[in-house]
Coordinates of C-alpha atoms in Angstrom, one line a residue:
M23 CA 39.3 57.0 122.9
M24 CA 39.4 57.8 126.6
M25 CA 40.8 61.3 126.0
E26 CA 37.9 62.0 123.5
S27 CA 35.4 60.9 125.8
A28 CA 36.7 62.9 128.8
K29 CA 36.5 66.1 126.5
L30 CA 32.9 65.3 125.5
F31 CA 32.1 64.8 129.3
C32 CA 33.6 68.3 130.1
C33 CA 31.7 70.0 127.2
F34 CA 28.4 68.3 128.2
H35 CA 28.8 69.3 131.8
A36 CA 29.6 73.0 130.9
I37 CA 26.4 73.2 128.7
C38 CA 24.4 72.0 131.5
I39 CA 25.8 74.3 134.1
S40 CA 25.3 77.1 131.7
S41 CA 21.5 76.2 131.1
I42 CA 20.9 75.6 134.8
S43 CA 22.3 79.2 135.5
K44 CA 19.5 80.8 133.4
I45 CA 16.7 79.1 135.1
K46 CA 14.6 81.2 137.5
N47 CA 12.9 80.3 140.7
N48 CA 9.6 79.4 139.2
C49 CA 11.1 76.2 137.8
M50 CA 12.2 74.9 141.2
K51 CA 9.1 72.9 141.8
K52 CA 9.4 71.1 138.4
L53 CA 13.2 70.5 139.1
I54 CA 12.2 68.8 142.6
L55 CA 9.5 66.7 141.0
A56 CA 11.9 65.6 138.2
L57 CA 14.4 64.5 140.8
L58 CA 11.7 62.2 142.2
A59 CA 10.7 60.8 139.1
V60 CA 12.2 57.6 137.7
S61 CA 13.9 58.1 134.5
S62 CA 14.1 55.7 131.7
F63 CA 17.5 56.6 130.2
S64 CA 20.3 54.2 131.4
A65 CA 23.0 51.8 130.4
A66 CA 24.0 49.9 133.6
N67 CA 26.7 47.2 132.9
A68 CA 26.2 47.2 129.2
Q69 CA 27.6 43.7 127.8
A70 CA 26.9 41.7 124.7
N71 CA 24.0 39.2 124.6
S72 CA 22.2 40.7 127.6
W73 CA 18.9 42.4 128.3
L74 CA 18.3 45.9 129.5
L75 CA 15.0 46.8 131.3
Y76 CA 14.1 50.2 132.1
G77 CA 11.2 52.3 133.2
N78 CA 9.9 55.9 133.7
A79 CA 7.2 56.8 136.1
S80 CA 5.9 60.1 137.3
Y81 CA 2.8 61.8 139.0
N82 CA 2.0 65.3 139.8
Q83 CA -1.2 66.8 141.4
D84 CA -2.3 70.6 142.2
K85 CA -5.0 71.4 144.4
N86 CA -7.0 74.5 143.6
K87 CA -9.6 76.5 145.7
S88 CA -11.7 79.2 144.4
T89 CA -13.9 81.5 146.7
P90 CA -16.5 83.6 145.2
A91 CA -16.7 87.3 146.0
P92 CA -19.1 88.3 148.9
V93 CA -22.7 89.1 148.0
G94 CA -24.5 91.3 150.7
G95 CA -22.0 90.5 153.0
V96 CA -22.2 86.6 152.6
V97 CA -19.5 84.6 151.3
G98 CA -20.6 81.6 149.1
A99 CA -19.1 78.2 149.2
S100 CA -15.7 77.5 147.9
T101 CA -14.9 75.3 144.9
V102 CA -12.0 72.9 145.1
T103 CA -10.5 71.2 142.1
K104 CA -7.7 69.0 141.7
D105 CA -5.4 69.0 138.5
N106 CA -3.2 65.9 138.0
S107 CA -0.8 64.3 135.5
W108 CA 0.9 61.1 135.2
S109 CA 3.0 59.0 132.9
I110 CA 4.6 55.6 132.7
A111 CA 7.2 54.5 130.2
P112 CA 8.7 51.0 130.1
G113 CA 11.2 49.7 127.6
I114 CA 13.3 46.8 126.9
G115 CA 16.4 46.5 124.8
Y116 CA 18.9 43.8 123.6
Q117 CA 22.6 44.7 124.1
M118 CA 24.3 43.5 121.0
N119 CA 27.8 44.5 122.2
N120 CA 29.6 46.9 124.9
H121 CA 28.1 50.1 123.1
W122 CA 24.9 49.4 121.2
T123 CA 21.5 48.5 122.4
L124 CA 18.3 47.9 120.4
G125 CA 14.8 47.8 121.7
M126 CA 11.3 48.8 122.0
N127 CA 9.6 51.5 124.3
I128 CA 6.2 52.5 125.2
N129 CA 4.9 55.8 126.7
L130 CA 1.4 56.0 128.4
G131 CA 0.3 59.4 130.0
G132 CA -2.7 61.4 131.2
N133 CA -3.6 64.9 132.2
T134 CA -6.8 66.3 134.0
S135 CA -7.0 70.2 134.2
N136 CA -10.1 72.1 135.4
N137 CA -11.1 75.7 134.7
I138 CA -13.5 77.0 137.3
A139 CA -14.2 80.2 135.6
S140 CA -15.6 78.5 132.4
D141 CA -16.8 75.5 134.3
T142 CA -15.0 73.0 132.1
R143 CA -12.7 70.0 132.8
V144 CA -10.1 68.8 130.2
Q145 CA -8.9 65.3 130.1
D146 CA -6.0 64.3 127.8
R147 CA -4.8 60.7 127.2
N148 CA -1.4 60.3 125.3
Y149 CA 0.1 57.2 123.8
A150 CA 3.7 56.8 122.2
F151 CA 5.5 53.7 121.1
G152 CA 8.3 52.6 118.8
P153 CA 12.0 51.4 118.7
F154 CA 14.9 53.0 120.5
V155 CA 18.7 52.8 120.0
R156 CA 21.3 53.7 122.5
Y157 CA 25.0 54.1 122.4
T158 CA 27.1 53.8 125.6
Q159 CA 30.6 54.9 126.1
W160 CA 32.4 54.2 129.4
I161 CA 34.8 56.7 130.6
S162 CA 36.0 55.0 133.8
K163 CA 35.1 51.8 135.6
T164 CA 32.2 53.7 137.3
F165 CA 31.0 56.5 134.9
F166 CA 29.7 56.3 131.5
L167 CA 28.1 58.7 128.8
F168 CA 25.1 57.6 126.7
G169 CA 23.1 58.7 123.8
H170 CA 19.5 57.5 123.6
M171 CA 17.3 57.9 120.6
N172 CA 13.5 57.0 120.5
I173 CA 11.7 57.0 117.2
N174 CA 8.1 56.9 118.4
V175 CA 4.5 57.0 116.8
L176 CA 2.2 59.3 118.7
S177 CA -1.5 59.0 119.4
G178 CA -4.0 60.4 121.8
K179 CA -7.1 62.4 122.5
S180 CA -8.7 65.3 124.5
T181 CA -12.0 65.4 126.0
T182 CA -13.7 68.7 127.1
T183 CA -16.6 68.5 129.5
T184 CA -18.7 71.5 130.2
G185 CA -20.6 71.7 133.4
A186 CA -18.3 68.9 135.0
I187 CA -17.2 71.3 137.8
S188 CA -20.5 72.6 138.9
G189 CA -22.2 69.3 138.9
A190 CA -24.6 70.3 136.2
T191 CA -27.3 67.7 135.3
N192 CA -26.8 68.4 131.7
T193 CA -23.1 68.3 130.7
T194 CA -21.8 68.5 127.1
S195 CA -18.5 66.8 125.9
T196 CA -16.4 67.2 122.9
E197 CA -13.5 65.0 121.8
D198 CA -10.3 66.0 119.8
S199 CA -7.7 63.4 118.6
Y200 CA -4.4 63.4 117.3
N201 CA -1.7 61.3 115.7
G202 CA 1.9 62.0 114.9
F203 CA 5.6 61.0 114.7
N204 CA 8.3 61.9 117.1
P205 CA 12.1 61.0 117.0
A206 CA 14.0 62.2 120.0
V207 CA 17.7 62.3 121.0
I208 CA 18.4 62.3 124.9
P209 CA 22.1 62.4 126.1
G210 CA 23.0 61.6 129.5
I211 CA 25.7 60.6 132.3
G212 CA 25.5 57.4 134.3
M213 CA 27.2 56.0 137.3
N214 CA 27.6 52.2 137.6
I215 CA 26.5 51.1 141.2
K216 CA 26.7 47.0 141.5
N217 CA 24.8 43.9 140.2
G218 CA 23.7 45.6 137.1
F219 CA 22.2 48.7 138.8
A220 CA 23.1 52.2 137.6
V221 CA 22.2 55.8 138.5
N222 CA 21.4 57.9 135.4
I223 CA 21.2 61.6 134.8
S224 CA 19.7 63.4 131.7
F225 CA 19.3 67.1 131.1
G226 CA 17.0 67.3 128.2
S227 CA 16.4 66.4 124.5
L228 CA 16.8 67.3 120.9
S229 CA 13.5 66.2 119.1
Y230 CA 11.4 66.7 116.1
S231 CA 7.6 66.1 116.1
T232 CA 4.9 66.4 113.3
I233 CA 1.3 66.0 114.4
T234 CA -2.2 65.9 112.8
T235 CA -5.1 67.1 115.2
D236 CA -8.6 66.3 114.2
F237 CA -11.1 68.5 116.1
A238 CA -14.6 67.6 117.1
N239 CA -16.0 70.1 114.6
K240 CA -14.4 68.1 111.9
S241 CA -11.5 70.6 111.0
S242 CA -7.9 69.6 111.4
L243 CA -4.5 71.2 112.0
N244 CA -1.1 70.0 110.8
T245 CA 2.0 71.1 113.0
S246 CA 5.6 70.5 112.9
S247 CA 8.0 71.5 115.5
L248 CA 11.8 71.2 116.4
G249 CA 12.6 71.1 120.0
F250 CA 15.9 72.0 121.9
N251 CA 15.2 71.6 125.5
F252 CA 18.0 71.6 127.9
G253 CA 18.1 72.9 131.5
A254 CA 16.9 72.3 134.9
Q255 CA 13.3 72.0 133.9
N256 CA 14.3 68.8 131.8
F257 CA 16.5 67.4 134.5
A258 CA 15.8 63.8 135.5
V259 CA 17.5 61.2 137.7
G260 CA 16.8 57.5 137.7
V261 CA 17.9 54.0 138.0
S262 CA 18.0 51.0 135.7
K263 CA 18.7 47.3 135.9
N264 CA 20.8 45.0 133.4
F265 CA 19.9 41.3 133.1
C266 CA 22.4 39.0 131.7
K267 CA 21.6 35.8 129.7
K268 CA 22.6 32.6 131.4
G269 CA 26.4 32.2 131.1
H270 CA 27.1 35.9 131.1
H271 CA 27.4 36.8 134.7
H272 CA 28.7 40.1 136.0
G273 CA 31.4 39.2 138.8
E274 CA 33.8 41.5 140.7
G275 CA 36.0 43.1 138.2
S276 CA 33.7 43.0 135.2
E277 CA 33.8 46.7 134.7
S278 CA 37.5 46.5 134.3
R279 CA 37.4 43.8 131.9
R280 CA 34.8 45.8 129.9
M281 CA 37.0 48.7 129.9
K282 CA 39.8 46.8 128.4
D283 CA 37.4 45.3 125.7
D284 CA 36.3 48.9 125.0
D285 CA 39.9 49.8 124.2
K286 CA 40.2 47.0 121.8
E287 CA 37.3 48.0 119.8

């Protein structure tokens, strides 16, 4: 079992290095932001009859300044806009044994973007919730591999407002909405620290989604997509905390005992 896990670790590492080598400089900003985000994928101190609480939070803001061309040698006032995006995705799971965890997750997010040329502002609100299952395989007392699968229902809306940037007295808004289904598998590598805390690293996901969008003009669109997204732009680092039920404490050497239990299973 340990040899097979080690081979899997090496293969996963090789794939990640190959993917990262193909990323160009324009992805570095996303990489840095991802490193600062709190990832939701973890498996700290997985033991039977205990609870795993994890969370994912991110925020990004871009400031844009547009200066009009001079007219008669006079430069007009500049227009400044701020585009921002945020997300929060908590989850809680019950660890049935040293490998398997079942639970529920929810994902809330939003995005605001401005188009100065068309004087429009688009505000998106996204929601996702559903069960998850995770398999954890320890490869040493410190490191582990995990596979996390979300099976989420999707919902959201997008509101486009014309005249919002210029401050027009008469603005017009249209609203589109969508609903869908999105299973996704996220592999990762983790490092146990102490007292139920772990550092977790994921490099992307394999996902499928089917979405129905209802537009303001009463038309609709059905889309299906299969995603294989790995590389630096999908790189995430985070932490997690495992809570044991009363009578199931993690003392010194608990990782060694877990490794012995794994060998028996």
